[in-house]
XYZ file of C-alpha atoms in Angstrom:
470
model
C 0.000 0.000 0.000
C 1.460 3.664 -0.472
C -0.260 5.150 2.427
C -1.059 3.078 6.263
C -3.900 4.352 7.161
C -3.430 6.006 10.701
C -5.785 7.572 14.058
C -3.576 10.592 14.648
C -4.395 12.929 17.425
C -4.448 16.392 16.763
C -5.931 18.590 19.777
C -4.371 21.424 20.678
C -1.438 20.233 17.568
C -0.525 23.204 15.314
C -1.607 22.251 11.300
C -0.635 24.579 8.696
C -3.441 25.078 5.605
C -1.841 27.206 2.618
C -4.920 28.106 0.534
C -7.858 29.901 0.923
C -10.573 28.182 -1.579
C -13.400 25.500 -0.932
C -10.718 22.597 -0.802
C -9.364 24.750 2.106
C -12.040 25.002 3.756
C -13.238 21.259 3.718
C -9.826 20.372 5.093
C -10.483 22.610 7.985
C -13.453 21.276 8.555
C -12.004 18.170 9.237
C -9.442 19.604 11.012
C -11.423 21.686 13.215
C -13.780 18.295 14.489
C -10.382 16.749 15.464
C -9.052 19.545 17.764
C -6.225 21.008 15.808
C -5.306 24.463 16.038
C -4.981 25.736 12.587
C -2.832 28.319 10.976
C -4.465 29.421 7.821
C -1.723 31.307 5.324
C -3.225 33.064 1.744
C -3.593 36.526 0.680
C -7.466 36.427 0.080
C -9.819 33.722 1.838
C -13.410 33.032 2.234
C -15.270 34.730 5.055
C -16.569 31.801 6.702
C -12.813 29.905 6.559
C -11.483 32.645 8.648
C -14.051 32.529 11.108
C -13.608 28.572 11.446
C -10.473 28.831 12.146
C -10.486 31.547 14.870
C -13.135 29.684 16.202
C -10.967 27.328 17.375
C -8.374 29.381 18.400
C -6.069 29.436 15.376
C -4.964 32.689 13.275
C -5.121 33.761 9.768
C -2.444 35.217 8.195
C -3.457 37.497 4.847
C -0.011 37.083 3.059
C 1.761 34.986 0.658
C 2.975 31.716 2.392
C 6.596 32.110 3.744
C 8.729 28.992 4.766
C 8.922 30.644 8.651
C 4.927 29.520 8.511
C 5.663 25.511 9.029
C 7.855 26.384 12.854
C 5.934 24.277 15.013
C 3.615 22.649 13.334
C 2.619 18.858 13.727
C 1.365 18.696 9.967
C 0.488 20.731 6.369
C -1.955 21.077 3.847
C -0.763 22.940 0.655
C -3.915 23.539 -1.127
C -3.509 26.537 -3.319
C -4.246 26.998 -7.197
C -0.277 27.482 -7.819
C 1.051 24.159 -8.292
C 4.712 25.461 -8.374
C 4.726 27.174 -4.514
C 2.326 23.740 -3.353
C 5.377 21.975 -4.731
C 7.827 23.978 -3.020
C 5.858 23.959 0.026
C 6.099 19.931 -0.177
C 10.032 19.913 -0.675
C 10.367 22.042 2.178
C 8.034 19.848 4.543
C 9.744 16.812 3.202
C 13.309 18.201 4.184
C 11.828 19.065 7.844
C 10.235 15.645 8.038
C 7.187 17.295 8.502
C 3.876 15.201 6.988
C 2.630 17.232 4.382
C -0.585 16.655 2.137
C -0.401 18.416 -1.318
C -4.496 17.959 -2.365
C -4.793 16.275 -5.740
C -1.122 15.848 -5.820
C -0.549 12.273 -4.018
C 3.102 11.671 -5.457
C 4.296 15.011 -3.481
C 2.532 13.769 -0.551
C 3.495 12.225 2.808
C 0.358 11.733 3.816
C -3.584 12.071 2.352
C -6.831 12.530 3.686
C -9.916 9.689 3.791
C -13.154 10.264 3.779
C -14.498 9.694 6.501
C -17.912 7.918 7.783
C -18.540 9.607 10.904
C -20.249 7.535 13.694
C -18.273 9.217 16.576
C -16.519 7.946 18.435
C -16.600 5.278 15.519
C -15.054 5.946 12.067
C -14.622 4.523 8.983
C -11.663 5.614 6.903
C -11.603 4.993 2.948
C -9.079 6.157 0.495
C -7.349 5.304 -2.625
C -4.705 6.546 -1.751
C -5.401 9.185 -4.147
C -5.987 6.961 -7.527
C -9.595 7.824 -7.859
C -11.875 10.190 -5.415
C -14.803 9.975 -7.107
C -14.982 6.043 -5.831
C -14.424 6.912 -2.667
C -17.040 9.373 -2.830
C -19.395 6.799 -3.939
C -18.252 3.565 -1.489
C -18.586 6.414 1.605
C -21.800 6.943 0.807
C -23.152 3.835 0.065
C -21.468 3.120 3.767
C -22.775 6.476 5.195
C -26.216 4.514 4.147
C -25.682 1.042 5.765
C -24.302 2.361 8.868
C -26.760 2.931 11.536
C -26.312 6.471 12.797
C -26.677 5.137 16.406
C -23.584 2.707 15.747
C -21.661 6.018 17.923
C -23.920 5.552 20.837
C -23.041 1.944 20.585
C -19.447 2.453 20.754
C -20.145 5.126 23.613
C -22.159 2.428 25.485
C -19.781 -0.459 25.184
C -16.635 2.028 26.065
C -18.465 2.844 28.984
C -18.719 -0.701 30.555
C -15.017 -1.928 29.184
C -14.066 -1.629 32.551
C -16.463 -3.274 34.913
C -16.215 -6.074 32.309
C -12.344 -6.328 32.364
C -12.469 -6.598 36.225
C -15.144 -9.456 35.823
C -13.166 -11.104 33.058
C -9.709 -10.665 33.388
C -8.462 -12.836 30.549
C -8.517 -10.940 27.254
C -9.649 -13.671 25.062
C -12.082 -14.582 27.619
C -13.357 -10.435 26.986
C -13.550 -10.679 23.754
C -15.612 -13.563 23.512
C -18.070 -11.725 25.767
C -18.056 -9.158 23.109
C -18.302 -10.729 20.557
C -21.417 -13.161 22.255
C -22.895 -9.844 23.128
C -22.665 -8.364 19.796
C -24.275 -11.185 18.492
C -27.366 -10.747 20.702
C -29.851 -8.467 22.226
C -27.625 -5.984 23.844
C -26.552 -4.684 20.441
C -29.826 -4.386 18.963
C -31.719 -2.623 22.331
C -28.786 -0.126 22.169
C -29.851 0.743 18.501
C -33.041 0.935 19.247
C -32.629 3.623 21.750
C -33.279 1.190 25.212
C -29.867 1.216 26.521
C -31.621 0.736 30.138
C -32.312 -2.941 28.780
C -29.175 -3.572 27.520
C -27.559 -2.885 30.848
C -29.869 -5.498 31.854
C -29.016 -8.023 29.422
C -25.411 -7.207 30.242
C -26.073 -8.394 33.629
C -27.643 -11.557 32.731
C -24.649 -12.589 30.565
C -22.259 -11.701 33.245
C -24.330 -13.389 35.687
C -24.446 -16.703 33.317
C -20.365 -16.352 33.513
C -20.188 -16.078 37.277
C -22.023 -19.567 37.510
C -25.369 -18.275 37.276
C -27.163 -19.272 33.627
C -29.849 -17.336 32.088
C -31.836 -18.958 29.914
C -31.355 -18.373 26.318
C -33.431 -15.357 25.091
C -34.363 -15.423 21.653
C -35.882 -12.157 19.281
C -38.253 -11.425 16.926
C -37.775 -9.341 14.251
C -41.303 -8.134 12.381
C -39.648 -6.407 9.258
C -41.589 -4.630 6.350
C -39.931 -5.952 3.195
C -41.361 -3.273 0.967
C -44.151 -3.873 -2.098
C -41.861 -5.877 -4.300
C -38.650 -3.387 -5.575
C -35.631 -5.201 -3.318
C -34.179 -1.321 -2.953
C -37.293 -0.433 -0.822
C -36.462 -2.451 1.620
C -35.276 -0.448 4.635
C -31.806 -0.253 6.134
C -32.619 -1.225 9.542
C -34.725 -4.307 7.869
C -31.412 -4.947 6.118
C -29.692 -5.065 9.526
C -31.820 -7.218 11.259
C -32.424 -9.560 8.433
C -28.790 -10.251 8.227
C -28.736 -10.943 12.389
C -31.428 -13.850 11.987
C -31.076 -17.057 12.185
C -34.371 -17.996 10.973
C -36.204 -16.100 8.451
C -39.989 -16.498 7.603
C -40.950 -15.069 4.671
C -44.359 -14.425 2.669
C -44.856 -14.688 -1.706
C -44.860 -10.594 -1.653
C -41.192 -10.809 -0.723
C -38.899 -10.513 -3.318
C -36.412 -13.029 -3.656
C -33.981 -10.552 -3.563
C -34.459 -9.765 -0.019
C -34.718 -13.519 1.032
C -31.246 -13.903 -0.515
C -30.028 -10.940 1.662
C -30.041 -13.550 5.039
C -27.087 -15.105 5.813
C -26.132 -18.402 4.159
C -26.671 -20.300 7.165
C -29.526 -19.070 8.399
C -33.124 -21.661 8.396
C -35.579 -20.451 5.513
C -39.046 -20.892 6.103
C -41.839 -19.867 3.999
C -45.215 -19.252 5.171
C -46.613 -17.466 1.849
C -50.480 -17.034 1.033
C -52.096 -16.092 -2.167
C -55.936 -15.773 -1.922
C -57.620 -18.688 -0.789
C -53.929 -21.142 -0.752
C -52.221 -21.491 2.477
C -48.767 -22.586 2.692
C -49.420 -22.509 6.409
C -52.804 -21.101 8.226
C -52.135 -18.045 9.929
C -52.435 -19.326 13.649
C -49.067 -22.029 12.561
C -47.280 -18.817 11.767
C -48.168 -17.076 14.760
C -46.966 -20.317 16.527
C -43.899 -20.216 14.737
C -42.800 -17.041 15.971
C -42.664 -18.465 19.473
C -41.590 -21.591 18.661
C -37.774 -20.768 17.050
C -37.662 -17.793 19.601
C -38.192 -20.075 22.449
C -34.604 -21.787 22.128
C -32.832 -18.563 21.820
C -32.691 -17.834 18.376
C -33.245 -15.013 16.355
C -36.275 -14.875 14.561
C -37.081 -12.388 11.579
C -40.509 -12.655 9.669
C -40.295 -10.720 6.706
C -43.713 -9.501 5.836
C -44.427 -7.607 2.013
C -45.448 -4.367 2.420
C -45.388 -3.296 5.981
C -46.351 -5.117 8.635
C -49.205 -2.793 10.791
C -51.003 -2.049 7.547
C -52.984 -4.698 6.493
C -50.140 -7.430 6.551
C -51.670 -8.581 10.132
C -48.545 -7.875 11.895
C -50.211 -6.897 15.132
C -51.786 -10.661 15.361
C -48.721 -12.482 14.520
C -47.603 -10.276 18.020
C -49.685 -11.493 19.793
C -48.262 -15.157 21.309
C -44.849 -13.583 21.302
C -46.059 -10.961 23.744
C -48.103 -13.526 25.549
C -44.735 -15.435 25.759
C -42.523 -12.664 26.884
C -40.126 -12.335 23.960
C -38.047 -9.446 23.185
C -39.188 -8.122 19.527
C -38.744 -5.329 17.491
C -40.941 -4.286 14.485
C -39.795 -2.793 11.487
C -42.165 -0.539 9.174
C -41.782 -0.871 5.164
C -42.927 0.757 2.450
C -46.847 0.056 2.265
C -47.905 -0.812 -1.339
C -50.278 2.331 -1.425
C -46.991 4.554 -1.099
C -44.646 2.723 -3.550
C -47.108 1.416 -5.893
C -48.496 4.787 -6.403
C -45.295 6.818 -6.508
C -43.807 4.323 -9.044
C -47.028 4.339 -11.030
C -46.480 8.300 -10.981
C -49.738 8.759 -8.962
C -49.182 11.434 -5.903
C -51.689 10.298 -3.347
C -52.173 13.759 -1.974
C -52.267 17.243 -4.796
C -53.008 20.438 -3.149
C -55.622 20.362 -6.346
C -56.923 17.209 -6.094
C -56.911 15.472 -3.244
C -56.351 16.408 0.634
C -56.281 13.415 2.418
C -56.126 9.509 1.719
C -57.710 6.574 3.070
C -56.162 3.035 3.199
C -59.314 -0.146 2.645
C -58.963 -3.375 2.540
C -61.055 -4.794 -0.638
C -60.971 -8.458 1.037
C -62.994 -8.819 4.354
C -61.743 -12.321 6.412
C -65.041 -13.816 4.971
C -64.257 -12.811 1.272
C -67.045 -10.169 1.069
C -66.513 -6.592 0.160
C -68.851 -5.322 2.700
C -67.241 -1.922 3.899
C -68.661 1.602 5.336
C -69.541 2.870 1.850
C -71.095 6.028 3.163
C -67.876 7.717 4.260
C -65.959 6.663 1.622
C -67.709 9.842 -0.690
C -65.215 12.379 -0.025
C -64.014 14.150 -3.381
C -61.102 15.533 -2.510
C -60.066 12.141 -0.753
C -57.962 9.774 -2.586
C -59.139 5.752 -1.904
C -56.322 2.934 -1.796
C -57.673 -0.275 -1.944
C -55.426 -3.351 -0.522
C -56.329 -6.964 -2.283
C -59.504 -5.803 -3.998
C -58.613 -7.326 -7.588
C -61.266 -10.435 -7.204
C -63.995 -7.653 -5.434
C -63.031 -4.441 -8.138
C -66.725 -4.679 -9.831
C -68.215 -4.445 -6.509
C -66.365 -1.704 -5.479
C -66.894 0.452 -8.161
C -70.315 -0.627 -8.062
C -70.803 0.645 -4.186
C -68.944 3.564 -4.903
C -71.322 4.912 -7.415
C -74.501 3.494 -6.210
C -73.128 6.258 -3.124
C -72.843 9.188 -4.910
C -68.994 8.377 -6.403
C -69.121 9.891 -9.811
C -69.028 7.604 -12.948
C -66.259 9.484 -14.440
C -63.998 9.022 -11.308
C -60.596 8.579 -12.492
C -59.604 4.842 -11.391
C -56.053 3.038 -11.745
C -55.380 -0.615 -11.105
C -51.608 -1.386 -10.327
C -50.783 -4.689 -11.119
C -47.383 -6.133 -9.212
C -46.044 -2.459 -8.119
C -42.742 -1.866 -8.039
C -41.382 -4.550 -9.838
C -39.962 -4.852 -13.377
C -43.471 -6.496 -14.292
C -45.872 -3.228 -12.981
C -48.098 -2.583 -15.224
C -50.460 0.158 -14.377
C -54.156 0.136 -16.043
C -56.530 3.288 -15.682
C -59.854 4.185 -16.470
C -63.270 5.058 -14.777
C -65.051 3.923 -12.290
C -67.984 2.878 -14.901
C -65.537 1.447 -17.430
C -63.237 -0.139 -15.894
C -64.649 -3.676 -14.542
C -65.989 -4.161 -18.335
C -62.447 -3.544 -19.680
C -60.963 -5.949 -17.582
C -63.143 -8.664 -18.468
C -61.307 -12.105 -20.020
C -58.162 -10.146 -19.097
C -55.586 -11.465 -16.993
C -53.974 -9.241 -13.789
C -51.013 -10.697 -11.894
C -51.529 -9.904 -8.239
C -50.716 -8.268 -6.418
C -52.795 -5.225 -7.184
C -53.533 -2.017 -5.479
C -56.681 -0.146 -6.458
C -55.893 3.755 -6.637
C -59.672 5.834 -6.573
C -59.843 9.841 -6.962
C -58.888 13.103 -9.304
C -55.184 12.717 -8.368
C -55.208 9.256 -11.044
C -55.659 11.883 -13.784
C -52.057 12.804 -13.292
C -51.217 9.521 -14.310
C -48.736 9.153 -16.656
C -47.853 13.104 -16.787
C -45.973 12.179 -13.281
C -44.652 8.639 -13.918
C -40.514 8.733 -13.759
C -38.661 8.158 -16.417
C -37.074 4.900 -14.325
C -40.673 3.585 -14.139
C -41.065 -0.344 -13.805
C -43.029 -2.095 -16.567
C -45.851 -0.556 -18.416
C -49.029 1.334 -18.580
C -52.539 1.136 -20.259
C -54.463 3.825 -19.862
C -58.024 4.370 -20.681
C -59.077 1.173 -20.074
């Protein structure tokens, strides 16, 4: 490698910056968050640099750089726009020994700068060193993504117990297979989840289990929304947890994708209904839950959609809270929200439509019997979830209720996936266009003005296809 990646400490350290540009002032930035005291050398410099730096009680010098500027300090950044006096300034940092970064210039460099994924106190440093920024950009931010933003109050929290632990467990190996057990189980996820009270607790228990007193195993459920069908929707926290699990439950409105995403050892179980065929009835899912969590293991059922709306997430809850399980539930992107904003159909327009209403078009008995009265509103927008077999009904009710004829109405078949295909039409046309037709579910029923936007609004990544007037 051309440059070891170092933790250097730097409060209350001098650091020269020669420049007085944007580059400069994202270098003092950095600089700044780690303590240094700066000394910032240029004739002419942006407003807010200077005030950065004398904000943490550096000084600015409005002058051409002079080699009496690098006395005492513990490292330089040459950063100006003339390439001959940032390569002087590097021969005359090299002949000091003094680490000097020359920005853009990694071959007169002693040292360079990585970006940085800030999770303080955790980092993570990336560089190339200096081959190609652009893909460091692009792998920081695709890790500024995937790393929970709480991972520095998880670092906080373990630093803060290192010691009680080391007296308990004097061995070091014997330490850090505590750590690493307890990173495997609860404790790191109640910490994430903001309940640091109960991770003390759990803490406890596994030090108690060490000093001859066993706790039982504790397993977890995980209730995580998996999103309407595009694997990108599904949520970076479902991510995490799905890749903790040791036994993942899954449903036919998860993509395969997302299944794929668990680890390779992990048990795969699927429990997936389509309309009227059961893998497994719904109270042998429920007992499911229980049933893996009950010898310790970690349990994530991965649910299409999300799980409190409509996906009967607070009934699969129910024997695990009756049991006393530890869970955690997850919310996805609910069809009505990705199916419509793929489909290009805003569910709320300040001229169109002020609120929207989320019905199920499938009753537990199969009928369609819902409080048509109060579903009238005009300048409401109506989702319907699973109403493909009951869609002549519905538009039926819905004008024999004072629902225009010439409602605008769009059907989106398998939303979000490279197979959506998004039909329109009216509310008086639409069952009769449909008619020896087939429609993949799953479909989402969209009802109100804001469907005439449809496809003026539909992004020009769009899955599949539309028809419209049907």
């Amino acid at each position: 490698m051309d440059f070891l990646p170092l933790g250097l400490k730097l409060t209350g350290q001098t650091v020269v910056i020669v420049g007085g540009g944007d580059t400069a002032l994202r270098k003092a930035g950095l600089l700044h968050r780690s303590g240094a005291v700066i000394r910032l050398i240029a004739p002419q410099w942006r407003t807010d640099l200077c005030a950065l730096v004398e904000q943490g009680g550096g000084d600015c010098r409005q002058r051409v750089y002079q080699e009496g500027d690098l006395d005492q300090a513990r490292l330089v950044v040459a950063c100006t726009d003339d390439d001959a006096l940032n390569q002087r300034i590097a021969g005359q940092c090299h002949a000091r020994g003094l680490p000097v970064n020359v920005v853009g210039r990694p071959e007169l460099s002693s040292f360079v700068f990585p970006a940085l994924v800030d999770r303080n106190p955790l980092f993570v440093a990336i560089t190339s060193s200096g081959a190609s920024p652009v893909l460091v950009r692009r792998l920081r931010d695709q890790l500024e993504a995937w790393l929970p933003a709480r991972w520095g109050r998880l670092a906080t929290f373990l630093g803060r117990l290192r010691e009680s632990v080391a007296a308990r467990l004097p061995g070091r190996r014997q330490r850090e297979a505590f750590w690493e057990a307890q990173l495997d189980g609860p404790l790191m996820e109640q910490v994430l989840s903001g309940h640091e009270s109960e991770a003390e607790h759990a803490l406890e228990r596994a030090l108690a289990g060490i000093d001859g007193n066993p706790a039982a195993a504790r397993g977890e459920v995980y209730l995580v929304g998996a999103g309407p069908g595009d694997p990108d929707l599904l949520t970076f926290r479902g991510h995490h947890l799905l890749t903790k699990a040791d036994v993942v439950l899954y449903d036919r409105l998860v993509a395969p994708e997302i299944v794929a995403l668990a680890r390779a050892d992990a048990e795969k179980v699927y429990v997936g209904k389509a309309r009227d065929q059961h893998a497994l009835p719904q109270g042998e899912i429920n007992d499911l839950l229980v049933h893996y969590a009950s010898q310790g293991k970690r349990v994530c059922r991965l649910k299409g959609g999300d799980p409190f709306i409509f996906g009967r997430g607070g009934e699969e809850l129910e024997n695990v809270v009756a049991a006393g399980i530890d869970f955690q539930v997850v919310p996805g992107v609910t069809a009505a929200a990705g199916c419509a904003a793929y489909a290009g159909i805003p569910l709320t327009h300040r001229d169109h439509a002020q609120s929207v209403r989320f019905v199920t078009g499938h009753r537990r008995d199969g009928s369609v019997d819902l409080d048509w009265p109060n579903l009238m509103a005009e300048q409401e927008t109506l989702v319907f979830y699973m109403g493909l077999v009951g869609l002549k009904e519905i538009c039926a009710q819905l004008m024999a209720h004072g629902r225009a004829p010439d409602t605008p109405i769009a059907l989106v078949s398998r939303g979000t996936t490279d197979a959506q295909e998004v039909i329109t039409g009216q509310l008086d046309s639409l069952p009769a266009a449909l008619e020896g037709r087939t429609v993949h579910a799953p479909t989402l029923i969209i009802v109100g003005s804001v469907v005439s936007l449809h496809p003026r609004y539909r992004w020009f990544g769009e899955a599949g296809r539309s028809t419209p007037d049907a």
